[in-house]
Tab-separated table of C-alpha atoms in Angstrom:
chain	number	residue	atom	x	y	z
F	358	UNK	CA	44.681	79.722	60.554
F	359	UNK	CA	40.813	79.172	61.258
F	360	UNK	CA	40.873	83.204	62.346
F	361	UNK	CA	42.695	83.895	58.755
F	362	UNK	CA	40.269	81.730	56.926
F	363	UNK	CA	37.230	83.826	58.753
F	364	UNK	CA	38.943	86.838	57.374
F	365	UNK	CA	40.073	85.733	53.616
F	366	UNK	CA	35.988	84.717	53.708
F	367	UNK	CA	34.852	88.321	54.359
F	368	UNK	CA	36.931	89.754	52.180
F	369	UNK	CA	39.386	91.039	54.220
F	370	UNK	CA	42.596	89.468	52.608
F	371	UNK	CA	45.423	91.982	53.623
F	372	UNK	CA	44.972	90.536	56.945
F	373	UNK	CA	43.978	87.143	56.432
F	374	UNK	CA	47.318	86.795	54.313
F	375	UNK	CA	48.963	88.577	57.596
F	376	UNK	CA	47.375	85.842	59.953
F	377	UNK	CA	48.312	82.854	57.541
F	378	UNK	CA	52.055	84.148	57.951
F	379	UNK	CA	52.170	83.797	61.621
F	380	UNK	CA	50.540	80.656	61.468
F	381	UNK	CA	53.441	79.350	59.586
F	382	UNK	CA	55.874	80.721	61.654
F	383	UNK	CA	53.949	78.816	64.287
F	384	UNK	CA	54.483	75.573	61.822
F	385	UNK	CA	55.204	76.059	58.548
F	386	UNK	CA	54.478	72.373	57.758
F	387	UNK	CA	50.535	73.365	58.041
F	388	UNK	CA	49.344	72.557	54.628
F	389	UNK	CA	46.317	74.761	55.055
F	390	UNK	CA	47.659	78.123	55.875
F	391	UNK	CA	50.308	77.465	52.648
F	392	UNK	CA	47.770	77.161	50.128
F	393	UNK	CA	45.353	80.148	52.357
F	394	UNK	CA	48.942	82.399	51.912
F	395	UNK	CA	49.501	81.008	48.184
F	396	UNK	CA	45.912	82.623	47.626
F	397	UNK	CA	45.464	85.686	49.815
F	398	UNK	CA	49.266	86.779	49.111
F	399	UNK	CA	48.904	86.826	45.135
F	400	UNK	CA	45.605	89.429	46.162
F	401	UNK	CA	47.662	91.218	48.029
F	402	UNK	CA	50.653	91.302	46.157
F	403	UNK	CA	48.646	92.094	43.435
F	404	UNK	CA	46.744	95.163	45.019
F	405	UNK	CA	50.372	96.578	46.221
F	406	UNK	CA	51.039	96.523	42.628
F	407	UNK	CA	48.514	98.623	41.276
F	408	UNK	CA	49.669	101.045	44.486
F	409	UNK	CA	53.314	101.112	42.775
F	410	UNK	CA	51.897	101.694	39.653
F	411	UNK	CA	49.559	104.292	40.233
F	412	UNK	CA	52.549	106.299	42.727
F	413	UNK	CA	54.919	105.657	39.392
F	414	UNK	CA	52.688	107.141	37.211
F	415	UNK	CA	52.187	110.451	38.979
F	416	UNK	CA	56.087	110.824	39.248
F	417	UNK	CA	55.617	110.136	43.598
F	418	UNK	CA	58.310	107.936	43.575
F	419	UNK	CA	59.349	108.150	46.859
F	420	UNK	CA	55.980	106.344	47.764
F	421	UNK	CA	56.731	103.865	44.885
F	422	UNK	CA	59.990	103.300	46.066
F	423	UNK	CA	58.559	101.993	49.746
F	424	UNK	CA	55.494	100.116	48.537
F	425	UNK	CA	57.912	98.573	46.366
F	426	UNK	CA	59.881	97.504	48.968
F	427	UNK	CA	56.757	96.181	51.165
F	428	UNK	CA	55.907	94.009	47.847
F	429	UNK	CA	59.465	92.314	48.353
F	430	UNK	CA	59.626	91.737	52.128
F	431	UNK	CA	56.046	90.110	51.815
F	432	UNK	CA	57.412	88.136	48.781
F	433	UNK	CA	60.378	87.133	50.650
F	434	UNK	CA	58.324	86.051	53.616
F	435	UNK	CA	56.250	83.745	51.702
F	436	UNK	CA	59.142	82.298	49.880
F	437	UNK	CA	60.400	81.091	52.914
F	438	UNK	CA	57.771	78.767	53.403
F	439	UNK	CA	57.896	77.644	49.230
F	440	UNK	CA	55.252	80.192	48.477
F	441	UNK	CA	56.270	81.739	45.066
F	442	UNK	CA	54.419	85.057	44.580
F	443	UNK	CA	54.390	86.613	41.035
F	444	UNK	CA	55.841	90.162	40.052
F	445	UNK	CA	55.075	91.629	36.786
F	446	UNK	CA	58.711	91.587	35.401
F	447	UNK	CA	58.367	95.331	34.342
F	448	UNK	CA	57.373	96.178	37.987
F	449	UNK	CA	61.363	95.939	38.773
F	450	UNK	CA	62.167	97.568	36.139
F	451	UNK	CA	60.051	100.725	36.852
F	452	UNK	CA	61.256	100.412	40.696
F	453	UNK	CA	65.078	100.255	39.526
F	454	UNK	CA	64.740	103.817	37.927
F	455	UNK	CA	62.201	104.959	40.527
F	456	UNK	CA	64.718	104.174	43.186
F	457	UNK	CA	68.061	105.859	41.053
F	458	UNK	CA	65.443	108.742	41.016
F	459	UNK	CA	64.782	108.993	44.533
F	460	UNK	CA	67.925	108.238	45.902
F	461	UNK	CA	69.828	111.035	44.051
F	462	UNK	CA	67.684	113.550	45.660
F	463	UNK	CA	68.257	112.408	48.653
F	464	UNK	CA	71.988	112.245	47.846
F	465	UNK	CA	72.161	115.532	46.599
F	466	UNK	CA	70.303	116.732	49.531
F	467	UNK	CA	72.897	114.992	51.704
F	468	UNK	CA	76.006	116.111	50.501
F	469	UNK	CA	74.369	119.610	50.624
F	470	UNK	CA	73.952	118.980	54.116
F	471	UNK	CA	77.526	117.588	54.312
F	472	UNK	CA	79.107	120.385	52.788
F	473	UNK	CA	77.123	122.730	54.756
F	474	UNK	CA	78.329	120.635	57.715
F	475	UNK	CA	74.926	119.843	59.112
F	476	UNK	CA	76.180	116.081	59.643
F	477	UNK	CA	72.983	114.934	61.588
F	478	UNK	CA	71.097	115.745	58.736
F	479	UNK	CA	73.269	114.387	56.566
F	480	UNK	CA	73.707	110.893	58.652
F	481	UNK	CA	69.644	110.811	58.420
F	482	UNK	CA	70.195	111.351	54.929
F	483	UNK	CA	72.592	108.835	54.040
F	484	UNK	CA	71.061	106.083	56.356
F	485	UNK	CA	68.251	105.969	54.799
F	486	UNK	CA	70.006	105.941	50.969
F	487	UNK	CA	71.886	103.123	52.327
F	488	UNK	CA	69.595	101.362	53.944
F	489	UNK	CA	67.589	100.583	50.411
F	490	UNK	CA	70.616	100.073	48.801
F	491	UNK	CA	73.556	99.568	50.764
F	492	UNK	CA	76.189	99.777	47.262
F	493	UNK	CA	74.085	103.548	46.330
F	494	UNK	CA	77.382	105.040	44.637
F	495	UNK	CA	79.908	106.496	47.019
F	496	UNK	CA	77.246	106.993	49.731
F	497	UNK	CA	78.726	104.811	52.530
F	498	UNK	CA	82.031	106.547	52.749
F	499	UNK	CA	79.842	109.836	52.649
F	500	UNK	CA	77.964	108.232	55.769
F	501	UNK	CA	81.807	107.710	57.673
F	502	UNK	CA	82.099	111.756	57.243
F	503	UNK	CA	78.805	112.481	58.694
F	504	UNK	CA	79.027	109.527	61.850
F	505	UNK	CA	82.770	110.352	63.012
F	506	UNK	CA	83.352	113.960	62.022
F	507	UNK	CA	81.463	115.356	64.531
F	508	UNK	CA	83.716	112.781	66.812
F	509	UNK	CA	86.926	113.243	65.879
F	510	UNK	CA	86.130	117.457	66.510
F	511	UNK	CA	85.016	117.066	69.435
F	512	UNK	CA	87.970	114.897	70.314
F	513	UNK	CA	90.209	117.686	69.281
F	514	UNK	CA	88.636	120.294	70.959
F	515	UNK	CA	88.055	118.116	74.307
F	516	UNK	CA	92.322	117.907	73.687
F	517	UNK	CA	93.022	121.776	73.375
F	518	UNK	CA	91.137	122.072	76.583
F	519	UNK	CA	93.340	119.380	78.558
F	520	UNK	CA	90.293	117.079	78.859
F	521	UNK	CA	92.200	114.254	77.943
F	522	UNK	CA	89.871	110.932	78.918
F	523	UNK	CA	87.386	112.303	77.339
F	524	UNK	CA	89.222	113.378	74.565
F	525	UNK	CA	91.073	109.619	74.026
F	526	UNK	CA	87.199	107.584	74.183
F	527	UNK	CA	86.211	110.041	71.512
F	528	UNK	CA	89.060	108.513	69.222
F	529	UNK	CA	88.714	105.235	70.456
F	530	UNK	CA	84.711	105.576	69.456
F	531	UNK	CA	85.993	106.189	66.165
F	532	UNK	CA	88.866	103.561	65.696
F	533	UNK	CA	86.819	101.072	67.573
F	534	UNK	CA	83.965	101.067	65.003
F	535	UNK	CA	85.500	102.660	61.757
F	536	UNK	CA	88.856	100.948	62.171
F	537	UNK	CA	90.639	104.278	60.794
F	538	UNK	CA	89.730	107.876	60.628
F	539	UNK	CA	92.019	110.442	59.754
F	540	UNK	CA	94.764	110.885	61.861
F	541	UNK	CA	92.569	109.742	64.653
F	542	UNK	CA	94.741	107.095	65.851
F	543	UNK	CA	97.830	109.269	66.635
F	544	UNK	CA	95.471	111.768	68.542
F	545	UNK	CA	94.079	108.922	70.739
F	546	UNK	CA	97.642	108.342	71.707
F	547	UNK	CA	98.450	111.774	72.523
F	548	UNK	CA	95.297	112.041	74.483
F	549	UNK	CA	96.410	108.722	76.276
F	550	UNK	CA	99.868	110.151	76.853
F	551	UNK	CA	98.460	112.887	78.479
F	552	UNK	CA	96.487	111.297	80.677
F	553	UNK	CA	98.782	108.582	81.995
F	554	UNK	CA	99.332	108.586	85.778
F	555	UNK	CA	102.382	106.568	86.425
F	556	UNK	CA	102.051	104.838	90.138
F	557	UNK	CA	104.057	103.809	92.706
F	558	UNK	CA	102.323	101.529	95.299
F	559	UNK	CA	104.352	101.379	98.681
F	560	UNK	CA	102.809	98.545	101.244
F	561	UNK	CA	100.973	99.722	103.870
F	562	UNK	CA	102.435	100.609	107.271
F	563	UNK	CA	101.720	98.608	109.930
F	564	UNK	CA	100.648	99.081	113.537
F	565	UNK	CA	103.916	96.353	114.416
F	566	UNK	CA	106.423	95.060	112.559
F	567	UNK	CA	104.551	91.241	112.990
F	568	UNK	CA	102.282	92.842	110.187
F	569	UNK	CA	104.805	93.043	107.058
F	570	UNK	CA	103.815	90.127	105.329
F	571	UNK	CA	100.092	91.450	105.305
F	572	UNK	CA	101.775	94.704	104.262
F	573	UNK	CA	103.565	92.875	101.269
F	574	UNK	CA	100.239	90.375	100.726
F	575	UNK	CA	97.609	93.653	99.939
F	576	UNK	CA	100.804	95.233	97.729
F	577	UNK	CA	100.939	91.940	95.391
F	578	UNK	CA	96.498	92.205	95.399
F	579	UNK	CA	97.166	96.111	94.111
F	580	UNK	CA	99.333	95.494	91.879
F	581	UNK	CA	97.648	92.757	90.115
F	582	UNK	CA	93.828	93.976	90.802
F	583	UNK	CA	95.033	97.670	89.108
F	584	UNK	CA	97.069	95.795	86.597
F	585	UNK	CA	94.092	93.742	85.857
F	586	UNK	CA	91.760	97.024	84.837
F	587	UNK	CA	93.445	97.640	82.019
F	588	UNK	CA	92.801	101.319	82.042
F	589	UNK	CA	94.545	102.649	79.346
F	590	UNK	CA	95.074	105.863	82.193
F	591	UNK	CA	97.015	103.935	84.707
F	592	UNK	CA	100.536	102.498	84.700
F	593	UNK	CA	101.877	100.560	87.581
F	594	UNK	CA	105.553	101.361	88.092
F	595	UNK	CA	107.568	98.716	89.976
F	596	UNK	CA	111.180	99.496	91.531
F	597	UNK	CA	113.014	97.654	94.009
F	598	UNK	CA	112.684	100.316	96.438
F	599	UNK	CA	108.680	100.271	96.430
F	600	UNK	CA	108.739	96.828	97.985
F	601	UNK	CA	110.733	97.138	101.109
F	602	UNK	CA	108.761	97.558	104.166
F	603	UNK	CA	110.983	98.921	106.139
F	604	UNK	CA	111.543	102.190	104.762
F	605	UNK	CA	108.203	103.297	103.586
F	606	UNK	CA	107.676	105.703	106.484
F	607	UNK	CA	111.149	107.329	105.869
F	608	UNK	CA	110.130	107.392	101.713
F	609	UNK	CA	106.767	108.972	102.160
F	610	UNK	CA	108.530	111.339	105.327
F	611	UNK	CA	110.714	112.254	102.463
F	612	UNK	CA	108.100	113.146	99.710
F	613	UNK	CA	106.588	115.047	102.374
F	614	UNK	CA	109.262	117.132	103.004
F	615	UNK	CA	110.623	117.056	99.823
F	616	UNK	CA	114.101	115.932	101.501
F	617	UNK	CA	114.710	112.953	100.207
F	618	UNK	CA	117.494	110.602	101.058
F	619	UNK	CA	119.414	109.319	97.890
F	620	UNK	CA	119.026	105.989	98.806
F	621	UNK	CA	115.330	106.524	99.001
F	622	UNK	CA	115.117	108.189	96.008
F	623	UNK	CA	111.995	106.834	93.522
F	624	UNK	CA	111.537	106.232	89.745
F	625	UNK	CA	111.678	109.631	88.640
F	626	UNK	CA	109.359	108.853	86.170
F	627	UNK	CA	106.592	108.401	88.860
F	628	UNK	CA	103.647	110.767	88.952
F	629	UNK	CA	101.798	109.254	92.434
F	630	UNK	CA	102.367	107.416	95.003
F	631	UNK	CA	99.652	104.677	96.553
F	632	UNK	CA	100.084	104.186	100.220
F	633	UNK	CA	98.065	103.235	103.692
F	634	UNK	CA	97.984	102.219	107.277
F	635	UNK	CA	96.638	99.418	108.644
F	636	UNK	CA	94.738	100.637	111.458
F	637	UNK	CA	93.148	96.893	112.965
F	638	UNK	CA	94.158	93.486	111.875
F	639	UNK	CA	93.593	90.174	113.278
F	640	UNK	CA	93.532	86.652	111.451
F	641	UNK	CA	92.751	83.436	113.499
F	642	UNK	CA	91.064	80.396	113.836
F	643	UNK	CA	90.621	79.220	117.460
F	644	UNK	CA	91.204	75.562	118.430
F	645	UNK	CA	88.378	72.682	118.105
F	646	UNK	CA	86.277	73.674	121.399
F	647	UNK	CA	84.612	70.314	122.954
F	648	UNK	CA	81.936	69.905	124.955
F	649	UNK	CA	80.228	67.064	126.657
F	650	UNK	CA	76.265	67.431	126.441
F	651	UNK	CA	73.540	65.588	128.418
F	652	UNK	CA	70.483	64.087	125.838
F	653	UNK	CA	68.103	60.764	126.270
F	654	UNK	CA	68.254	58.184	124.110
F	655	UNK	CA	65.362	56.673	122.573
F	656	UNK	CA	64.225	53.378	122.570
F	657	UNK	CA	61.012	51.328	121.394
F	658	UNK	CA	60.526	47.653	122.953
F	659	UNK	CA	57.886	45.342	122.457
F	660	UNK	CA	56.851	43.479	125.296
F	661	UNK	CA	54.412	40.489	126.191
F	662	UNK	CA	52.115	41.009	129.179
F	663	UNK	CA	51.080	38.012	130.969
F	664	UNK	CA	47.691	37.655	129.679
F	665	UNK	CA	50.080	36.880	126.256
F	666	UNK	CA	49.306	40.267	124.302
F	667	UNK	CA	52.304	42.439	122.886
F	668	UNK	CA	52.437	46.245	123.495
F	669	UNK	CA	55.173	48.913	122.195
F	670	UNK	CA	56.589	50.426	124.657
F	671	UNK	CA	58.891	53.752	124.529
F	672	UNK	CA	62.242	53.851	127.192
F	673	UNK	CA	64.853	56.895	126.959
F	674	UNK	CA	67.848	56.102	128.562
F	675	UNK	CA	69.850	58.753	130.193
F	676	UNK	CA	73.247	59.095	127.661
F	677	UNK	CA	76.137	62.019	126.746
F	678	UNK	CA	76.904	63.298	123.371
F	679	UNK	CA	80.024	65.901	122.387
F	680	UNK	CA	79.533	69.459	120.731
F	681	UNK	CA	82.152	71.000	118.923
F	682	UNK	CA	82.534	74.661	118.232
F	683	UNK	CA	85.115	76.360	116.391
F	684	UNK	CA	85.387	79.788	114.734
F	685	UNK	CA	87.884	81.381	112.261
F	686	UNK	CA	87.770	85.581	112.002
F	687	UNK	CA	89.778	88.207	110.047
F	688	UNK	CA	89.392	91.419	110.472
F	689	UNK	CA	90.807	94.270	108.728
F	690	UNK	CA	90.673	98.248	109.137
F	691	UNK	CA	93.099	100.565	106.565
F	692	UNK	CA	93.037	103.693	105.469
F	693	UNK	CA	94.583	104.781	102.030
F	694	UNK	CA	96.058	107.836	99.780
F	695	UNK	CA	96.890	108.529	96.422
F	696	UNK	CA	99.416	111.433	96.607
F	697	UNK	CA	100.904	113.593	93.572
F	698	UNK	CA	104.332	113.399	93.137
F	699	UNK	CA	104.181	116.756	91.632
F	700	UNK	CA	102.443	119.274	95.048
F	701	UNK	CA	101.998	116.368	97.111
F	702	UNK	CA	98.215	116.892	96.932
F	703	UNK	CA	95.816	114.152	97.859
F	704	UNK	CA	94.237	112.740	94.295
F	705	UNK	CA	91.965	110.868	96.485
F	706	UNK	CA	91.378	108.770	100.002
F	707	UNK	CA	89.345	106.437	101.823
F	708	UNK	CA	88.948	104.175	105.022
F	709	UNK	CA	87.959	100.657	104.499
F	710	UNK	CA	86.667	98.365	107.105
F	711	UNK	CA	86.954	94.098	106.424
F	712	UNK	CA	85.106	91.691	108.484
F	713	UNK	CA	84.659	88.199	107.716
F	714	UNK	CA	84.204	85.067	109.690
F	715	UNK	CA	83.395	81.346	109.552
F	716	UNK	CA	81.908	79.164	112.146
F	717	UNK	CA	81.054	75.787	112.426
F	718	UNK	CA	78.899	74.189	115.439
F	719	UNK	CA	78.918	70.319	115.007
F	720	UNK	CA	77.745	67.335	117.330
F	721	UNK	CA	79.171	63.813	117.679
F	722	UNK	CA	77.367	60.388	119.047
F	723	UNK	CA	78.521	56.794	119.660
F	724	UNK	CA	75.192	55.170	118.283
F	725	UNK	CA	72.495	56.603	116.207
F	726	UNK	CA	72.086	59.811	116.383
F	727	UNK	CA	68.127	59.863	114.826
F	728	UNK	CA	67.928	58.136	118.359
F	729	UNK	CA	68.794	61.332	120.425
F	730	UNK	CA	66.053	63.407	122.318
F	731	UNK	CA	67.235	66.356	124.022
F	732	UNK	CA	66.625	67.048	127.434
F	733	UNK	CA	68.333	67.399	131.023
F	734	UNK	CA	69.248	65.012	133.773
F	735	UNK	CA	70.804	65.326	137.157
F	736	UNK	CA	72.167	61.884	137.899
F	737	UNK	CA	72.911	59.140	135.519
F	738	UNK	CA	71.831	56.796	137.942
F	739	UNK	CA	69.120	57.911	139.922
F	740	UNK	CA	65.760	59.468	138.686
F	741	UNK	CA	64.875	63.189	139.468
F	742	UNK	CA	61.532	65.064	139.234
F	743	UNK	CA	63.679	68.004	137.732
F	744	UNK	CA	64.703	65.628	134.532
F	745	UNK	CA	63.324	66.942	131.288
F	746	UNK	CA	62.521	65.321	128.172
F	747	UNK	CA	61.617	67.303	125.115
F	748	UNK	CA	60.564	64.907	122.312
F	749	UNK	CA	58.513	67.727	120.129
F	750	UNK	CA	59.347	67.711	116.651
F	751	UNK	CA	61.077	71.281	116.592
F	752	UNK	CA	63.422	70.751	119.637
F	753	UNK	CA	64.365	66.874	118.063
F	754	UNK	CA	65.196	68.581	114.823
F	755	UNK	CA	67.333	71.312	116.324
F	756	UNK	CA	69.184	68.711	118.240
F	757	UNK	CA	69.390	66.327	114.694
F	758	UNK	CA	70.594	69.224	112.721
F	759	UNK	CA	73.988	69.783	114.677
F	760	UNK	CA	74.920	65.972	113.450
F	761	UNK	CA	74.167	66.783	110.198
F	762	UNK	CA	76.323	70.329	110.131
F	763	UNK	CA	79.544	70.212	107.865
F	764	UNK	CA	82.422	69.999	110.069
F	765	UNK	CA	85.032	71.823	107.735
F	766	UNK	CA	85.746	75.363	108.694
F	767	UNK	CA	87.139	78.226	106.165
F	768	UNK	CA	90.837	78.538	107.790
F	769	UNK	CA	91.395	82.306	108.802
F	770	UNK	CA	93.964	81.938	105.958
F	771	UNK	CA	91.233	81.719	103.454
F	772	UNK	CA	89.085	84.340	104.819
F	773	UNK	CA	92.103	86.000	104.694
F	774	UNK	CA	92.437	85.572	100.961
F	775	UNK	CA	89.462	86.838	100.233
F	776	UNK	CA	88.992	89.656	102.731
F	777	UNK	CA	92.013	91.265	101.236
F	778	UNK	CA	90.935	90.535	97.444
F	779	UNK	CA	87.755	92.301	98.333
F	780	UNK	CA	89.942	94.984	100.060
F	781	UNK	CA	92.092	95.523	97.245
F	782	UNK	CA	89.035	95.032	94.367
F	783	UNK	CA	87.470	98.196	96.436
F	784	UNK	CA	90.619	100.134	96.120
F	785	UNK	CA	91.279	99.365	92.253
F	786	UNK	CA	87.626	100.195	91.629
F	787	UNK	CA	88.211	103.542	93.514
F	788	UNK	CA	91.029	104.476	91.419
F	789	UNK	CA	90.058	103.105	87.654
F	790	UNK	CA	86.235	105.131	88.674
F	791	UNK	CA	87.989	108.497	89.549
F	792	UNK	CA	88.048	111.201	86.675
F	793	UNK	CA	89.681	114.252	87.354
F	794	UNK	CA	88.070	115.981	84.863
F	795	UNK	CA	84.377	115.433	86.197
C-alpha cells in the first residue's frame, strides 16, 4: 500500500492501482488501499476507455474487443472488494457490436479451416471465439469437430492396421471427455474385442508336493491382483480344471504337444495360459532362543565414616540377565510364462526372487534394568583381575536398548502374506505394462 501510494504520487497510476489490488488480496479490510483503488482504478479505467474508443473508431476492433475485456476483469477485480468502477453505458454497447464483428471473422475463418479440414487451425480458431463468449452461435459444437475428429480418424486407421490398444484409448479419449462422438462408442468396443486376451492361470508347480497350498495361495493373489487392474485388455477365465494341482504338468505337457487328454481339455475360449515353477521356498519362524548373560548391577550407597561425614559410594554386584533371539524368514524363487494358446509362443517371462525376514533380539531382568552395566565375570563369588566393567555411556545404552526392543515378531505366515502379494503385484504389473504392439 505505502509502495502504491509512492506510485499514485508520481503519477504513475496504472501501477499504483495494480499494487493497491494485491494489497487487498493481502487484506481487503485495509481501508486505505480501497479508497487508493477507488481513485487510481477510475484513472485507469478511464484511460482504457479512451484506448477502446480510439481502436473503435478506426474500425481495429479486434484490439477493442481485448482492451475491452481488460476494462472488465479490472472492474470485476475491484468489485470484489466493493469498489464500483464506472463504464460509460455506450462503451458496452460499442463492444457488443465490436465483438459480433470480430468474432464472425474469426468464425468464418474457422469453418474455412474446418471445411478445409485443417482442424488445428480451426480448434485455435474456435477457442479463442469461445473463450470471449462461450454461447458465440453454433461455435462450440464446431469446436467438438475440430478436438475429436482428428481422434476418432486416427482411431480408425490405428483399427485397419490391427493396432487395437491404441486404437480403443483413442475412442475412449473421445467418449471420456465428449461423452458421445459419432459412432465412436461401438468402435471402442470393437477395438476392445480385438484386443482381449482371455487367460487361464494354472498354479505353479512345485519342487514337492508339501508345496500345493503355496501353489494354490500365489493362484488366488493372480487372480485377484490381475482382476484388480481392470484392464479393459485382460479377462481372467476360471474353470474347474485350472485349479487342480495335480495335473498342471500333464495340462501344460499337453498344450505342448498339442495332445491333449479329454479330461484335461481347457475352456476353449482361452487365448493364454499363465503358469510357473517354484524354484526355492522356505517359510519359518524358529523357536524363542534363550540365553543367560553375565552383567553388574549397579548400586549407589551412602555411608557414614567414623569421623561422622556421609560419602556416596558406587558397588556393582556381580548378577545374570536372559537374551532372547528369534527370527522368522520366507523366501521365495519362481519363474513364470505367459504362453499362446494359439503357436504356443512365449508372450512374455520372468524370474522373480522374494526375500523377507523379521527378527527380534530382546533382553529380560528380575530388577531394574536402568540398573544393569555390562561387563564380564569369572566367578560369582570370588573376585578376578580379568572381570570387566564397562560403565561408558555408549556400551550402557547398547545394553539398555535390548530391554526396551519390542518383543513381537512378524510370524513367517505374515511375511508370507506379503512376500507373495509383492510377488504376485510384480507379475500383474508385468502383464497389464506389456503392449504387443510397441
Amino acid at each position: 500500500m505505502n509502495k502504491a501510494l509512492e506510485l499514485e504520487n508520481a503519477g504513475l497510476v496504472t501501477e499504483a492501482a495494480d499494487l493497491y489490488l494485491r494489497s487487498l488480496q493481502a487484506n481487503d479490510d485495509n481501508i486505505d488501499s480501497k479508497l487508493g483503488l477507488k481513485r487510481t482504478g477510475q484513472t485507469v479505467i478511464d484511460r482504457k476507455s479512451n484506448e477502446f474508443q480510439a481502436f473503435y473508431r478506426s474500425n481495429q476492433y479486434k484490439e477493442a474487443v481485448y482492451t475491452f475485456l481488460d476494462i472488465d476483469n479490472f472492474r470485476s477485480q475491484a468489485s470484489r472488494y466493493g469498489i464500483n468502477i464506472g463504464v460509460p453505458q455506450s462503451t458496452f454497447a460499442q463492444y457488443n457490436k465490436a465483438k459480433e464483428i470480430y468474432l464472425d471473422r474469426q468464425y468464418q475463418k474457422g469453418m474455412d479451416a474446418l471445411h478445409a479440414e485443417n482442424f488445428s487451425n480451426a480448434l485455435s480458431l474456435l477457442d479463442e471465439i469461445l473463450k470471449i463468449d462461450p454461447n458465440f452461435r453454433d461455435a462450440s459444437q464446431h469446436w467438438v469437430t475440430a478436438r475429436y475428429e482428428p481422434v476418432y480418424r486416427d482411431g480408425i486407421n490405428l483399427l485397419r492396421s490391427g493396432k487395437n490398444r491404441t486404437a480403443y484409448y483413442a475412442f475412449d479419449e473421445i467418449l471420456r471427455n465428449q461423452g458421445t462422438y459419432r459412432n465412436a462408442s461401438s468402435l471402442r468396443n470393437e477395438a476392445r474385442e480385438k484386443a482381449l486376451m482371455k487367460i487361464g492361470i494354472l498354479p505353479f508347480n512345485g519342487i514337492d508336493l508339501s508345496q500345493r497350498d503355496i501353489a494354490q495361495e500365489l493362484r488366488t493373489y493372480l487372480t485377484s491382483d490381475i482382476s484388480r487392474q481392470n484392464s479393459p485388455f485382460y479377462e481372467i477365465v476360471e474353470s474347474p480344471i485350472l485349479s487342480q494341482t495335480d495335473i498342471t504338468e500333464a495340462i501344460i505337457r499337453g498344450i505342448l504337444t498339442k495332445n491333449q487328454d479329454k479330461i484335461l481339455e481347457l475352456p476353449t475360449d482361452i487365448d493364454a495360459i499363465l503358469s510357473g515353477k517354484i524354484n526355492e521356498y522356505a517359510s519359518l519362524t524358529t523357536p524363542l532362543q534363550k540365553t543367560r548373560r553375565k552383567a553388574w548391577l549397579r548400586e549407589t550407597a551412602t555411608i557414614t565414616r567414623e569421623d561422622g561425614t556421609k560419602e556416596k559410594v558406587t558397588e556393582y554386584h556381580k548378577v545374570y540377565y536372559y537374551e532372547y533371539l528369534r527370527t522368522s524368514v520366507f523366501k521365495m524363487s519362481i519363474s513364470y510364462s505367459l504362453r499362446s494358446m494359439t503357436n504356443n509362443s512365449v508372450i512374455l517371462s520372468d524370474v522373480i526372487h522374494k526375500n523377507l525376514e523379521d527378527r527380534i533380539m530382546f533382553a529380560e531382568f528380575d530388577g531394574n534394568f536402568e540398573n544393569l552395566i555390562p561387563g564380564t565375570w569369572y566367578s560369582a563369588t570370588r573376585d578376578s583381575d580379568m572381570d570387566k566393567i564397562y560403565d561408558d555411556r555408549n556400551s550402557v545404552n547398547e545394553l539398555h536398548s535390548l530391554f526396551e526392543n519390542r518383543q513381537k515378531i512378524t510370524s513367517s505366515r505374515e511375511l508370507r502374506e506379503r512376500g507373495l502379494a509383492e510377488m504376485s503385484g510384480q507379475i500383474a504389473h508385468h502383464l497389464i505394462s506389456y503392449n504387443p504392439e510397441r
